[in-house]
PDB file of C-alpha atoms and ligand atoms in Angstrom:
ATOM      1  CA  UNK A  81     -10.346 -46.880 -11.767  1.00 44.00           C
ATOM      2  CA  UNK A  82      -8.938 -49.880 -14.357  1.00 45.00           C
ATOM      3  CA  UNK A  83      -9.395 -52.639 -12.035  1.00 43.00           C
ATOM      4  CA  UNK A  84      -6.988 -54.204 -14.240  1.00 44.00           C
ATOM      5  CA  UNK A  85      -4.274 -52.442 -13.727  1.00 41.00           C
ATOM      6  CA  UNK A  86      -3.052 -54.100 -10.775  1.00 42.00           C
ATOM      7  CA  UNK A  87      -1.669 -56.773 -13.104  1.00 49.00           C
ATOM      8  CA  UNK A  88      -0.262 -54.300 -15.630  1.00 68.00           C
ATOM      9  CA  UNK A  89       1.955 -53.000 -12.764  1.00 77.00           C
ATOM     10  CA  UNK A  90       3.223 -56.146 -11.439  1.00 88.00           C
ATOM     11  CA  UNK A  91       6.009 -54.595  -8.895  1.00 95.00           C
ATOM     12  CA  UNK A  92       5.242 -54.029  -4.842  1.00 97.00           C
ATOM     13  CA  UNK A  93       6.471 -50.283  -3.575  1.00 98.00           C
ATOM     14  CA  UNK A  94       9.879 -51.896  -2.417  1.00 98.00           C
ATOM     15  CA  UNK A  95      10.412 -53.655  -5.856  1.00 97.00           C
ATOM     16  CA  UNK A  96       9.440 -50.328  -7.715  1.00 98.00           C
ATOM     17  CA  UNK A  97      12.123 -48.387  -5.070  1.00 98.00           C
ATOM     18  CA  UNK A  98      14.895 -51.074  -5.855  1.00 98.00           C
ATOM     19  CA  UNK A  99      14.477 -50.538  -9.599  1.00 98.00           C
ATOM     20  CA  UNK A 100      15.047 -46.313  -9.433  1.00 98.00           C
ATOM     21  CA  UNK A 101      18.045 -46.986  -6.453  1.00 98.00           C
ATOM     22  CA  UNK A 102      19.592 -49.214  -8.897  1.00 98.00           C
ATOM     23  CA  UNK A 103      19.341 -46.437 -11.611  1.00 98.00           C
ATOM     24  CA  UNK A 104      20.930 -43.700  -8.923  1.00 98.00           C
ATOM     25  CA  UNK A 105      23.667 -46.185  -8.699  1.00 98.00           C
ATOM     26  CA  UNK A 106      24.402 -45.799 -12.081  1.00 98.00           C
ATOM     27  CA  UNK A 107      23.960 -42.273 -12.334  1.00 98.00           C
ATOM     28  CA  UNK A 108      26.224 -41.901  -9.731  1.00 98.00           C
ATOM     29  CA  UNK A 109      28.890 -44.004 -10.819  1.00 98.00           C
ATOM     30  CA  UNK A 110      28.425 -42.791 -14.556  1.00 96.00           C
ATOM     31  CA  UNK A 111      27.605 -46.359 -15.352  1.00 95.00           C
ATOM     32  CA  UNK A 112      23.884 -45.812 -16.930  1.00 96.00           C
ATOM     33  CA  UNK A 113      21.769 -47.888 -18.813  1.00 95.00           C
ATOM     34  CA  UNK A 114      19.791 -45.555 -20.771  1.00 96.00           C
ATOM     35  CA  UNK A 115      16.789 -47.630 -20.762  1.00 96.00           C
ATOM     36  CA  UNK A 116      13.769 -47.046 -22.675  1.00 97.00           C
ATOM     37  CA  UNK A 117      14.493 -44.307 -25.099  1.00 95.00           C
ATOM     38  CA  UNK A 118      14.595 -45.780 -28.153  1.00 96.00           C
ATOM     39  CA  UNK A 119      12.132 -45.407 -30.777  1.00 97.00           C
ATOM     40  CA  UNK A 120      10.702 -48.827 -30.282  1.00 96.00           C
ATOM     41  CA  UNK A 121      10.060 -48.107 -26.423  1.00 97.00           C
ATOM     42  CA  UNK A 122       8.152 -44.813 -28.128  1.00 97.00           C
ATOM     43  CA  UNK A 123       6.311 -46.603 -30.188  1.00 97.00           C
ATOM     44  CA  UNK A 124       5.237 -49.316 -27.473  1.00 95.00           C
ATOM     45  CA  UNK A 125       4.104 -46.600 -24.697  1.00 96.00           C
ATOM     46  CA  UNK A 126       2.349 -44.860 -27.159  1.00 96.00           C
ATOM     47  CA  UNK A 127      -1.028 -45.923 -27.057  1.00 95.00           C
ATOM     48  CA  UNK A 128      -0.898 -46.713 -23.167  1.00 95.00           C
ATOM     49  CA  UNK A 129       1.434 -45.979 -20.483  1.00 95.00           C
ATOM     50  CA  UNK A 130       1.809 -48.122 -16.777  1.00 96.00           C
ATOM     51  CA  UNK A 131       4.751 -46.297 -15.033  1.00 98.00           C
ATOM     52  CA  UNK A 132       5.806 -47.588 -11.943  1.00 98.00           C
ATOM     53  CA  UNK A 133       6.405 -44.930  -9.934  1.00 98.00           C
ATOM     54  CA  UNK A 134       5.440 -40.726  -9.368  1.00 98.00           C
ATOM     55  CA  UNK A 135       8.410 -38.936  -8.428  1.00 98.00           C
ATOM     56  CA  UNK A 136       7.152 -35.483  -6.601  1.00 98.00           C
ATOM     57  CA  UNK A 137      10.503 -32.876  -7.240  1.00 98.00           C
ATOM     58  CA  UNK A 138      11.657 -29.706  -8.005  1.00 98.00           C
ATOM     59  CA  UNK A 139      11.868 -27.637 -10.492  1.00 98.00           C
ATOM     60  CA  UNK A 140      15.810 -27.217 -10.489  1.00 98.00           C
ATOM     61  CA  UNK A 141      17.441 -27.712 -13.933  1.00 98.00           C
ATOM     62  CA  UNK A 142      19.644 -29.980 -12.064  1.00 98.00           C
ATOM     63  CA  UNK A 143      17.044 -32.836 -10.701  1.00 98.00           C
ATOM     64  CA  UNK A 144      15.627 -34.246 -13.755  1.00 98.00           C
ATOM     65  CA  UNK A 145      14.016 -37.319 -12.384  1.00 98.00           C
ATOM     66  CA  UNK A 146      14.781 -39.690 -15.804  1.00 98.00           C
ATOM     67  CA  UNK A 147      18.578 -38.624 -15.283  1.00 98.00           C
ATOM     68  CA  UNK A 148      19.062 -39.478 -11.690  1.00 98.00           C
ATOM     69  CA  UNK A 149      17.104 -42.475 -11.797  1.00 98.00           C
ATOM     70  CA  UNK A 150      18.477 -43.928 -14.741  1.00 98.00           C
ATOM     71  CA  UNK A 151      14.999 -44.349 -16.667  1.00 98.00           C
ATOM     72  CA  UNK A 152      13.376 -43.418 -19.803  1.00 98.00           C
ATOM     73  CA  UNK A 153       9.976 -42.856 -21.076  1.00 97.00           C
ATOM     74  CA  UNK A 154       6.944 -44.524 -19.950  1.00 97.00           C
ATOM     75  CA  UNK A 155       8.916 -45.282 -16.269  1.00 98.00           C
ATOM     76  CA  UNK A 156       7.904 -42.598 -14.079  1.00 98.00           C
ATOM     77  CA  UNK A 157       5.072 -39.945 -13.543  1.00 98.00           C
ATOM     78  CA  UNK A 158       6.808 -36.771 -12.921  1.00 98.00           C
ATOM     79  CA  UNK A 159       5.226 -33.647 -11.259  1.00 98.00           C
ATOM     80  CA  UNK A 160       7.687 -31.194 -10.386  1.00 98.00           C
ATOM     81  CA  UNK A 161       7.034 -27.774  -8.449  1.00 98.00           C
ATOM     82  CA  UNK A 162       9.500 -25.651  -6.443  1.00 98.00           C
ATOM     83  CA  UNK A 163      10.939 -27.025  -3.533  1.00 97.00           C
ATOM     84  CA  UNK A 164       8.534 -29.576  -4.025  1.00 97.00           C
ATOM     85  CA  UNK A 165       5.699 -27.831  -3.003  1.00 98.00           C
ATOM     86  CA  UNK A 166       2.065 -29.307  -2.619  1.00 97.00           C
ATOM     87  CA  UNK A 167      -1.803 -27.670  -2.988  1.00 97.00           C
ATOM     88  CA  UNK A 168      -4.866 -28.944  -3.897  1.00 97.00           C
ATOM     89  CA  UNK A 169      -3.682 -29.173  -8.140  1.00 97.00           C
ATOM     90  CA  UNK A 170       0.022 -30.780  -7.324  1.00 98.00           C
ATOM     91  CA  UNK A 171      -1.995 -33.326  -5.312  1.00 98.00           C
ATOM     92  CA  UNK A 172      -4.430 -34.180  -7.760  1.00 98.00           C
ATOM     93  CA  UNK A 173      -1.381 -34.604 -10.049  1.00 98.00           C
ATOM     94  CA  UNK A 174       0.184 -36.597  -7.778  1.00 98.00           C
ATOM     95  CA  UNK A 175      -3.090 -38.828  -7.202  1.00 98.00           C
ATOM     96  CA  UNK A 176      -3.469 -39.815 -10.609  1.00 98.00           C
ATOM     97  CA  UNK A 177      -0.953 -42.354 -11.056  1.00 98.00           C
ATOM     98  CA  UNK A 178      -1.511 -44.342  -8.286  1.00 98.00           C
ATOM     99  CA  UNK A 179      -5.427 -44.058  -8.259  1.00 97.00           C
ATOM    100  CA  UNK A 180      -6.102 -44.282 -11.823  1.00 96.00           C
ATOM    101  CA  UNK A 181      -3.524 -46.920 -12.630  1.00 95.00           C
ATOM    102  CA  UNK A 182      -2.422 -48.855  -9.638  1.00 97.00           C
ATOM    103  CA  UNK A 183       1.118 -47.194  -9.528  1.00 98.00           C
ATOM    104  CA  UNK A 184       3.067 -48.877  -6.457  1.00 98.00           C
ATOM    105  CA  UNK A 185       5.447 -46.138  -5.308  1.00 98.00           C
ATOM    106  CA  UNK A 186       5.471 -42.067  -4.601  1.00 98.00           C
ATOM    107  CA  UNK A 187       8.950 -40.549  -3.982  1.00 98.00           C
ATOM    108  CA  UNK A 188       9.186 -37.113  -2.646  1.00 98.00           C
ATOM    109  CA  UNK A 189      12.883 -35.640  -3.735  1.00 98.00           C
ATOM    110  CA  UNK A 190      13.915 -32.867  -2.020  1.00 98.00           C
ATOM    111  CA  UNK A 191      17.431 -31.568  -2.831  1.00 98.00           C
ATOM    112  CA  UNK A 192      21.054 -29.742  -1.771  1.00 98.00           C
ATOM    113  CA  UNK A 193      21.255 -25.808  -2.135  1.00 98.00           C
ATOM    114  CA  UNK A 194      17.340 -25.697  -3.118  1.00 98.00           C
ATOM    115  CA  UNK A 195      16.617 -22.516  -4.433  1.00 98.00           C
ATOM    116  CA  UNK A 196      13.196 -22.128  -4.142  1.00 98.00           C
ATOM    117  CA  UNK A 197      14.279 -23.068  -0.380  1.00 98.00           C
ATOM    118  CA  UNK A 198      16.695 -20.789  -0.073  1.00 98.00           C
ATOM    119  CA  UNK A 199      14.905 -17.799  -1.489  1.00 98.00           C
ATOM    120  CA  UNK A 200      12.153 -18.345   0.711  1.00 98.00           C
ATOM    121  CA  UNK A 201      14.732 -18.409   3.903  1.00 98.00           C
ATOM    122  CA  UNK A 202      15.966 -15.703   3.235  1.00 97.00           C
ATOM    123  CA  UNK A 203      11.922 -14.135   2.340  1.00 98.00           C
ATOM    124  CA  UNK A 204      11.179 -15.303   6.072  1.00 97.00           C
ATOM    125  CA  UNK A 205      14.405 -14.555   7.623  1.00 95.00           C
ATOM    126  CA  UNK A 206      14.546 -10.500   6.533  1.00 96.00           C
ATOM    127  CA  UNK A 207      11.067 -10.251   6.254  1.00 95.00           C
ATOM    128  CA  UNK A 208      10.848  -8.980   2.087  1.00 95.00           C
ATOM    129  CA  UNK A 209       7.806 -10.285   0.715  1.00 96.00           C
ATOM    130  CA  UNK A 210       8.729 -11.999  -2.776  1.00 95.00           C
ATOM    131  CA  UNK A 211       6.663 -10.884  -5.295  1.00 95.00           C
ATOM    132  CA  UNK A 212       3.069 -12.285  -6.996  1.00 95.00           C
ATOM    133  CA  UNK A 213       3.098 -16.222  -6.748  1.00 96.00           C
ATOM    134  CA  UNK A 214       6.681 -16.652  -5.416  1.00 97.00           C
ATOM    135  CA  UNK A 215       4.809 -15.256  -2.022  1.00 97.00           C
ATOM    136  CA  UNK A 216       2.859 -18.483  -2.055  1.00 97.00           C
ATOM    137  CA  UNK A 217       5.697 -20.583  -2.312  1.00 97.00           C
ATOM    138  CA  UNK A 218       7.416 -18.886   0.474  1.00 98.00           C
ATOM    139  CA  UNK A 219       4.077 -19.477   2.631  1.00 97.00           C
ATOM    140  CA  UNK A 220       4.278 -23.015   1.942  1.00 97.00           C
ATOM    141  CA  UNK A 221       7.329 -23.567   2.895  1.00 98.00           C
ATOM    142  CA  UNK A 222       7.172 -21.612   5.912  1.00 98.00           C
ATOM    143  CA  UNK A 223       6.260 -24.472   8.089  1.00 98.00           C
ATOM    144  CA  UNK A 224       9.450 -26.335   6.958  1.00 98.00           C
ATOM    145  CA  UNK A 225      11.462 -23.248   7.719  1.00 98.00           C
ATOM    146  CA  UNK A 226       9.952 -23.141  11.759  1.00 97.00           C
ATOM    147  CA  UNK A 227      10.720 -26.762  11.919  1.00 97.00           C
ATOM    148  CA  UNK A 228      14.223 -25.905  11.241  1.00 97.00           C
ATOM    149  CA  UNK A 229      14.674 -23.161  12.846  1.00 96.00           C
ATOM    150  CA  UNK A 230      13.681 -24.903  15.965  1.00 96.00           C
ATOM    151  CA  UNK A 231      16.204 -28.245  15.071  1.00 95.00           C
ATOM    152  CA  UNK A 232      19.371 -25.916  14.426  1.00 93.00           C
ATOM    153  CA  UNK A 233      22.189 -26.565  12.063  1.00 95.00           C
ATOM    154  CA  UNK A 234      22.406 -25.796   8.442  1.00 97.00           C
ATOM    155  CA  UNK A 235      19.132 -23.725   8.474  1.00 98.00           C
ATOM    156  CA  UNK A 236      18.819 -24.400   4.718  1.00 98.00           C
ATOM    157  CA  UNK A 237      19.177 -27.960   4.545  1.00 98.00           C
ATOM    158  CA  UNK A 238      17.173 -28.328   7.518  1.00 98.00           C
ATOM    159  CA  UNK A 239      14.237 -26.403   5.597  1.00 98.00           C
ATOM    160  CA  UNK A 240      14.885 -28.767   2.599  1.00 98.00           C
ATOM    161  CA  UNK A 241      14.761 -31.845   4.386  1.00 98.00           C
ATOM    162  CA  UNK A 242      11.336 -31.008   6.753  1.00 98.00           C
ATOM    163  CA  UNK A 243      10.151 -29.745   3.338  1.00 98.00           C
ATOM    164  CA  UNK A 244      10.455 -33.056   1.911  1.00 98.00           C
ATOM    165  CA  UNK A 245       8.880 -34.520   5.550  1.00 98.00           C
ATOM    166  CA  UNK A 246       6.060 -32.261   4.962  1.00 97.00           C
ATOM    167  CA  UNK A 247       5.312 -33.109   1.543  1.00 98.00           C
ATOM    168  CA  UNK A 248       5.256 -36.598   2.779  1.00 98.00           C
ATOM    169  CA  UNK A 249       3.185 -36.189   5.333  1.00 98.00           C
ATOM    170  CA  UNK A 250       0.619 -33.849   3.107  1.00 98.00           C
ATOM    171  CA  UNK A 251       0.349 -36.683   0.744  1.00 98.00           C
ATOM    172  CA  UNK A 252       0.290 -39.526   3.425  1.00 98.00           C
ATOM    173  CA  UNK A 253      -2.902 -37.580   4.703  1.00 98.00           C
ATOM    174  CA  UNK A 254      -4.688 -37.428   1.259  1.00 98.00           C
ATOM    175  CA  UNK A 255      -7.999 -38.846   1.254  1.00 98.00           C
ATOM    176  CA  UNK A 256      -7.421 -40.761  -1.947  1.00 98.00           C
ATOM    177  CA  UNK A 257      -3.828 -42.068  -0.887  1.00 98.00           C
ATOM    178  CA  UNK A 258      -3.976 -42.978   2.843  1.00 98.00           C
ATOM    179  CA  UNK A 259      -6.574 -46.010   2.454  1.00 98.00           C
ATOM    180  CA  UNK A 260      -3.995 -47.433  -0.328  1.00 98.00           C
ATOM    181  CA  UNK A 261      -0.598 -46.783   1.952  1.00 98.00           C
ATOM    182  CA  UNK A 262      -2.530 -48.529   4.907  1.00 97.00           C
ATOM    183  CA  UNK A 263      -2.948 -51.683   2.701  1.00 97.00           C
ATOM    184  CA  UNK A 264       0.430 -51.242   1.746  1.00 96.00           C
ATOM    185  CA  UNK A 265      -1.002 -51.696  -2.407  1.00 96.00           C
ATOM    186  CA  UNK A 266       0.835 -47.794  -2.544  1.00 98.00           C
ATOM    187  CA  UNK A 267       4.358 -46.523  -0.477  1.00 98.00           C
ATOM    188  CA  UNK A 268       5.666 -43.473  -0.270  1.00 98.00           C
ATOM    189  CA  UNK A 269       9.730 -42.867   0.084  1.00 98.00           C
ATOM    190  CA  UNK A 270      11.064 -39.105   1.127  1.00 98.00           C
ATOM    191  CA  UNK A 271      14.284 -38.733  -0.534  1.00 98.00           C
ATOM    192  CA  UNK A 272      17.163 -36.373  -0.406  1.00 98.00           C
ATOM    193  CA  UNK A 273      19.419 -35.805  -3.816  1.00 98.00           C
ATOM    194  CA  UNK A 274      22.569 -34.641  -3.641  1.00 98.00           C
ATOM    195  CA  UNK A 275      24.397 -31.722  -6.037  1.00 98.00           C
ATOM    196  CA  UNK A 276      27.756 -32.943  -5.284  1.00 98.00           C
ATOM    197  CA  UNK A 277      27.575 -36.346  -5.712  1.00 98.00           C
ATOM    198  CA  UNK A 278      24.466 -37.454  -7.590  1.00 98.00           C
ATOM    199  CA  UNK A 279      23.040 -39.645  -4.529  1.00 98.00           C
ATOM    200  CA  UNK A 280      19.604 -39.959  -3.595  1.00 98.00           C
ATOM    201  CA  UNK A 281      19.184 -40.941   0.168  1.00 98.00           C
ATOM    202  CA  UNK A 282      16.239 -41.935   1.988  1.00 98.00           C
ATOM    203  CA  UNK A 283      14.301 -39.784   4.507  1.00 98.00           C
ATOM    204  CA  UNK A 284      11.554 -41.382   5.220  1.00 98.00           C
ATOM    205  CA  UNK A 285       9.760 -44.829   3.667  1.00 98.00           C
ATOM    206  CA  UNK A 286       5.849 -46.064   4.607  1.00 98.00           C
ATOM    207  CA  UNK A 287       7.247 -49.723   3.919  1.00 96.00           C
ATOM    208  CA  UNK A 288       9.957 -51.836   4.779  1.00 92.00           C
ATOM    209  CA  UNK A 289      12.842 -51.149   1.938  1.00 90.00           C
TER     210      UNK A 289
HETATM  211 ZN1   ZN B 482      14.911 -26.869  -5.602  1.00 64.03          ZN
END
């Protein structure tokens, strides 16, 4: 742990959250900034990096984290895994930023017409067994899937959006996580991102936004 770090990162959860809404505004409107991607910012993050938030997404060519929230490099840890989806490795992933180097803010982005979601729907729903590792995927979103089932409506974007709950909750719970949520040092926002018209919108949020 850099006990130091705390000052390197000087934004709360909420600050960190109004700096990547801001960038969804612009990616929405087509108005970006582009920050931090020139070759100075390169050079600057190169020996040490202090991003200010991990974004937890999918793997869909369509999500990029950077892109939606209007940042560059250096900004944001990034793990992304389908649906997202969350084990023992993701969450170690996950852990890093905000144990290691006082990062303020986790956002779990689930999105529209998932289709590691889907697949695994429809895997559940006519009982075929998808094949090797894409099995365990299905399995792990299978608790999503009964949660929707059980709400009704769009059975897919129900499963996307407890999906997102879940992975919320799953990282809420994790040992090296919860103590720093409770003190409200770390938040954690579930998100939803829109295909159609580039919007994230919040879910869930540990803190006040
Ligand atoms: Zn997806």
């Amino acid at each position: 742990m850099n006990e130091t770090s705390h000052r390197v990162i000087d934004l709360t959860a909420s600050q960190a959250w109004s700096r990547l809404a801001r960038g969804n505004r612009a990616w929405v409107t087509g108005d970006r900034d582009y920050p931090h991607q020139s070759a100075e910012r390169r050079q600057e993050v190169a020996r040490a990096q202090h991003p200010f938030a991990v974004v937890v997404s999918c793997i869909d060519s369509r999500v990029p984290p950077e892109m939606v929230f209007d940042q560059g490099i250096g900004d944001l840890f990034v793990v992304r895994t389908a649906a997202p989806t969350v084990d023992d490795l993701v969450a170690g992933s996950v852990e890093y930023g905000p144990v290691e180097d006082a990062t303020p803010l986790i956002v779990v982005l689930g999105h529209q017409r998932c289709g590691a979601v889907t697949a695994a729907v429809e895997s559940i729903g006519h009982g075929h067994r998808l094949p090797s590792h894409l099995d365990v995927i299905v399995e792990s979103i299978r608790p999503a899937y009964e949660q929707a089932r059980a709400k009704g409506g769009d059975l897919i974007d129900q499963t996307v959006r407890a999906q997102t709950l879940q992975t919320v909750a799953t990282l809420t719970a994790d040992p090296a996580l919860s103590p720093r949520i409770d003190t409200g040092e770390l938040g954690v926002v579930g998100a939803y991102y829109s295909l159609d018209s580039g919007q994230v919108s919040v879910l869930s949020s540990s803190f006040k936004l």
